[in-house]
Structures are given as structure tokens and as C-alpha cells.
Coordinates of C-alpha atoms in Angstrom, one line a residue:
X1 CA 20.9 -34.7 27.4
X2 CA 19.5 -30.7 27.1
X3 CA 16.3 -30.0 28.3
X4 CA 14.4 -26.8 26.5
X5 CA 13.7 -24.0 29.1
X6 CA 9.9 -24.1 28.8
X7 CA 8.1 -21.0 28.3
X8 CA 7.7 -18.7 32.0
X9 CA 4.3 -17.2 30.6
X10 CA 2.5 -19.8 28.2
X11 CA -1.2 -18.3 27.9
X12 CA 0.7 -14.6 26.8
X13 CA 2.7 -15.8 23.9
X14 CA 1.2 -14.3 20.8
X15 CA -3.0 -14.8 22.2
X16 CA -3.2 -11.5 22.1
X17 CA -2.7 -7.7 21.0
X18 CA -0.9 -5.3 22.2
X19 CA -2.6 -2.7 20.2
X20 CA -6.6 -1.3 21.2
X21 CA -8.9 -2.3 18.7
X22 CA -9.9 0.2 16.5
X23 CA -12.5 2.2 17.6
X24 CA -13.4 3.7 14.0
X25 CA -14.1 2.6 11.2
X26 CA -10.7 0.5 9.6
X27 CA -11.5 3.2 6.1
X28 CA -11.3 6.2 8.6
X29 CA -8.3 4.9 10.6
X30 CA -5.9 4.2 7.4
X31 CA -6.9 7.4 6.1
X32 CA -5.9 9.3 9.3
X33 CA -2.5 7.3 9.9
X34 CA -1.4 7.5 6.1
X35 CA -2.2 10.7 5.9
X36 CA -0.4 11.6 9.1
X37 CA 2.8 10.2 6.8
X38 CA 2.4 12.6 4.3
X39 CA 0.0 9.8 2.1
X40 CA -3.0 11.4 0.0
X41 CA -6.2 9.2 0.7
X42 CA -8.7 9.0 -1.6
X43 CA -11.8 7.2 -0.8
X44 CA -13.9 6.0 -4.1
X45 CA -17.3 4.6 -4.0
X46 CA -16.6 2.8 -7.6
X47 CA -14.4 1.9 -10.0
X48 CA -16.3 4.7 -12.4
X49 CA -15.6 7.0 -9.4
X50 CA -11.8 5.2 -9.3
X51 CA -11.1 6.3 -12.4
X52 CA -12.2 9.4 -12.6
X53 CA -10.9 10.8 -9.6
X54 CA -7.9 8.9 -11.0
X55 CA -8.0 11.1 -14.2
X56 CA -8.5 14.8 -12.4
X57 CA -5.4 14.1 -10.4
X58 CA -3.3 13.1 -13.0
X59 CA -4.4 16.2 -14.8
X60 CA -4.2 18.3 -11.8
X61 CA -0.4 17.1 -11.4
X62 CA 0.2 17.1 -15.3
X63 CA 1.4 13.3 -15.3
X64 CA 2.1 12.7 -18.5
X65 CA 4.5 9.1 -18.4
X66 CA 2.2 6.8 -16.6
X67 CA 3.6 3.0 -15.6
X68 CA 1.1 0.5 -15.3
X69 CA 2.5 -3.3 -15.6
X70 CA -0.4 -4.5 -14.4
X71 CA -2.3 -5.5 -17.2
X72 CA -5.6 -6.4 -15.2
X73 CA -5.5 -3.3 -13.3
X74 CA -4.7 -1.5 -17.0
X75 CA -7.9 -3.0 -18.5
X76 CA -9.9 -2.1 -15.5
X77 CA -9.3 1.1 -15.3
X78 CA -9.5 1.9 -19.1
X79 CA -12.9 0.3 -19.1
X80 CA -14.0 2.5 -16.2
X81 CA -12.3 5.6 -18.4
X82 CA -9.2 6.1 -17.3
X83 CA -6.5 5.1 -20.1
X84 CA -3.7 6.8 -20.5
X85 CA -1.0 6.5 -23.7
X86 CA 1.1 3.2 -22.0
X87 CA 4.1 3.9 -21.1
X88 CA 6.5 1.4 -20.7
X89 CA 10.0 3.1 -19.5
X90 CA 9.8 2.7 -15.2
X91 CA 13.2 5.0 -15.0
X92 CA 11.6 7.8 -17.1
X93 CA 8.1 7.4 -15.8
X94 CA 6.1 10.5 -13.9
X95 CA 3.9 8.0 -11.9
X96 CA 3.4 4.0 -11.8
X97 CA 0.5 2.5 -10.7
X98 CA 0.1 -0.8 -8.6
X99 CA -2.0 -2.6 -6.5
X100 CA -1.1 -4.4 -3.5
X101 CA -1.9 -7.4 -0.8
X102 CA -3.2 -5.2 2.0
X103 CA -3.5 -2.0 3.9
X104 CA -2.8 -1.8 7.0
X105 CA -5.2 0.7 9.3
X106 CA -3.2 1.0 12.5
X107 CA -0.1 1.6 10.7
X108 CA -1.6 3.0 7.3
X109 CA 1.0 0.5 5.9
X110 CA 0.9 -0.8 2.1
X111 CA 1.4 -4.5 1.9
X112 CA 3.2 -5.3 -1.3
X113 CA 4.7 -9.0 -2.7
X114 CA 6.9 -10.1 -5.4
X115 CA 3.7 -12.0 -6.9
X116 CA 2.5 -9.3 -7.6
X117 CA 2.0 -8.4 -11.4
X118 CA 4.1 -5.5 -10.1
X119 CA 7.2 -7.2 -9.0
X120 CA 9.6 -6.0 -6.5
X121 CA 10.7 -2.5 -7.9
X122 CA 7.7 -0.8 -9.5
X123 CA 6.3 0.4 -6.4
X124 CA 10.1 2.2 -5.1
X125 CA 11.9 3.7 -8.2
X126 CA 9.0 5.3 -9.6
X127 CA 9.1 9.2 -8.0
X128 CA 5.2 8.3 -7.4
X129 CA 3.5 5.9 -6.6
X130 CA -0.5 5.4 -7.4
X131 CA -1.7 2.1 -4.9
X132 CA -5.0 1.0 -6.3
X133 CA -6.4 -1.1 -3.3
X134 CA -9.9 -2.5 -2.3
X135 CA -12.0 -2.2 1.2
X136 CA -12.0 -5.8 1.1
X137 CA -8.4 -5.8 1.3
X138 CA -8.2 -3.3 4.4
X139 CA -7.2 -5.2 8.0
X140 CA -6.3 -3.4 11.3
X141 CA -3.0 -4.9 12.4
X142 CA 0.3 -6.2 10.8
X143 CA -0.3 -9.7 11.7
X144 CA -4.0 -9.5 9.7
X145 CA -2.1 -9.0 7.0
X146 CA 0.5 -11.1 7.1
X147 CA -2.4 -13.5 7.6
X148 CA -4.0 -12.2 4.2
X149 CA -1.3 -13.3 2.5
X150 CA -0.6 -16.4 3.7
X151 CA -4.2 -17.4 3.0
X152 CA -3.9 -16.4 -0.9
X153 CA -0.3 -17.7 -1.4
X154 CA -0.8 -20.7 1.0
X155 CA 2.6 -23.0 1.1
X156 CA 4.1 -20.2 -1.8
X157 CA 4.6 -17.8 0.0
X158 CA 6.1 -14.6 -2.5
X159 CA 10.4 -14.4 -1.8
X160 CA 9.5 -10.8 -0.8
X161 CA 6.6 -9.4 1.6
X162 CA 7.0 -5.5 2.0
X163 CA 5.3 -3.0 3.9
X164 CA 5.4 0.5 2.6
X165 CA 4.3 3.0 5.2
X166 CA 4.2 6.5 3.9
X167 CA 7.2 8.2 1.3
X168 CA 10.4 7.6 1.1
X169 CA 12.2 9.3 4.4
X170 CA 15.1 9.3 6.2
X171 CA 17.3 11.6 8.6
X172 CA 20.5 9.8 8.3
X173 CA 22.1 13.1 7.1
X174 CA 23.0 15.3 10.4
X175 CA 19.6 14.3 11.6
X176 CA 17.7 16.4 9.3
X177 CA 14.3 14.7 7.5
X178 CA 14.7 14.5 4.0
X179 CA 12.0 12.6 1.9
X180 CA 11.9 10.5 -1.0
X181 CA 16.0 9.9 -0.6
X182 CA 15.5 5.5 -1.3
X183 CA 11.6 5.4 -3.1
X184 CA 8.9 8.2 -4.1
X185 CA 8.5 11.6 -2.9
X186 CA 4.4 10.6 -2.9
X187 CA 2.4 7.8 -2.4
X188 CA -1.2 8.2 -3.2
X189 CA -3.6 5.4 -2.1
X190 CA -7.1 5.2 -4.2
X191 CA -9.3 2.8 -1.9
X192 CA -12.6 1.8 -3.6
X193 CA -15.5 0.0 -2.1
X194 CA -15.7 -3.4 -2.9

């Protein structure tokens, strides 16, 4: 007969963070950590705001192939006047745009499923990518929004839960940082109050 080894610390396992609570608000926090990454932040007090702001960077940046699957997110936008020619090639695309499950403030992650209208590859092959996200959908720690999803998704959870933090980087190469190597150079996150 085998006997489990019980647990030496009971009351510590998982009660508890590790991690401070923020002491700022969770819109200011995200901001400073992506932006820390190399993210571009940009708070919008509407989706009229959204879109516009939206529109002058995509100017500014002369996207002209813009990949939006999203049909929802598509409509939205266009109705708030942002509505670009479709474009519906993601390996020739400038940009794509995609919303996501989450943000995460402390790590000033993305939180991205399968469900989503998106899929799984929209928001990594594009050489940009445009996260449209909601305050409603910022939460301060990992396990918030892991939590997030399994509240929406219930039993079904999605076959893939990813956490984008930043552009594409690695140093594998003699050590030296090179960016946007296995996903986009830039990752722009539009957060609008809701």
C-alpha cells in the first residue's frame, strides 16, 4: 500500500501572491511594462476616439494591406470611421488587427486563444500586430487571467491559451538581441474605456 507524502506547508500552496499589488492604476501599470517591451500604448476614451487614433497611425506608418478577420471588430470599427479597403492575404499584409482575452498589467502580457475569431496565427505572422482590447478586460496578474478565461470558456477551454508579452525577440544568435526573428517587429495595443 503507498501513502501520498502530504503537503509540508498546506496554508502556502497557491493562497497567495508572490507579486505586490499594484499600487497604480492597472491602465498605467500595462502601459509602463508594455511599453518597457518595446509596446506602443495607446489609451482611447472611445471607440470614436479608437478609431480615429486608429486611422492617424495607420497613415502615419503608410499601412496600406490591413488584416482584419474579425468580422465584429471590422464592423465596429468601420461604424466608428475607421474602414480600410479589406484585405484578405495574412502573408502579404502590412498590419492585422485582433483582439484578445486579456491584458495583463504586471507583465503588460496579451492574452490570446484559439476561440478567438482570430485563430492561432493572425496575431504572429503578421510583421504588426494592432491588439484592440477593452479596460474591462485589463487584470493585474497571470493567474487573473487565466481565470478570465476560464470564466468565458467554462468546461471548453480553447486548445491554445497564449501570452504575447512585447515583439518578437530573441538572442539565441551569439547572444546578441535581435527582434521580430519568430512574430512582429511591433505590437501596438489600443485600450479603450469600456
Amino acid at each position: 500500500m503507498t501513502q501520498s507524502t502530504p503537503l509540508p506547508f498546506p496554508q502556502s500552496e497557491g493562497n497567495s501572491s508572490v507579486y505586490h499589488p499594484s499600487q497604480q492604476e492597472l491602465e498605467v501599470e500595462f502601459a509602463e511594462q508594455f511599453t518597457k517591451l518595446t509596446g506602443k500604448f495607446i489609451f482611447c476614451l472611445s471607440w470614436q476616439e479608437l478609431a480615429l487614433q486608429l486611422g492617424m497611425v495607420a497613415a502615419h506608418n503608410n499601412w496600406q494591406h490591413i488584416y482584419c478577420q474579425e468580422t465584429e471588430l471590422a464592423q465596429t470599427l468601420a461604424t466608428n470611421g475607421f474602414a480600410p479597403q479589406p484585405y484578405d492575404s495574412l502573408a502579404s499584409c502590412d498590419v492585422a488587427i485582433t483582439t484578445c482575452e486579456s491584458l495583463i498589467a504586471r507583465t503588460g502580457s496579451i492574452v490570446m486563444s484559439a476561440a478567438g475569431a482570430s485563430g492561432r496565427t493572425v496575431s504572429v505572422y503578421a510583421p504588426i500586430h494592432v491588439c484592440i482590447a477593452r479596460t474591462n478586460q485589463l487584470v493585474y496578474d497571470v493567474k487573473d487571467g487565466i481565470q478570465l478565461v476560464k470564466e468565458k470558456y467554462g468546461a471548453q477551454l480553447p486548445s491554445l491559451i497564449t501570452f504575447a508579452t512585447g515583439p518578437s525577440r530573441t538572442a539565441d544568435i551569439e547572444k546578441t538581441l535581435v527582434v521580430g526573428v519568430h512574430g512582429p517587429k511591433e505590437v501596438y495595443v489600443f485600450l479603450v474605456d469600456q
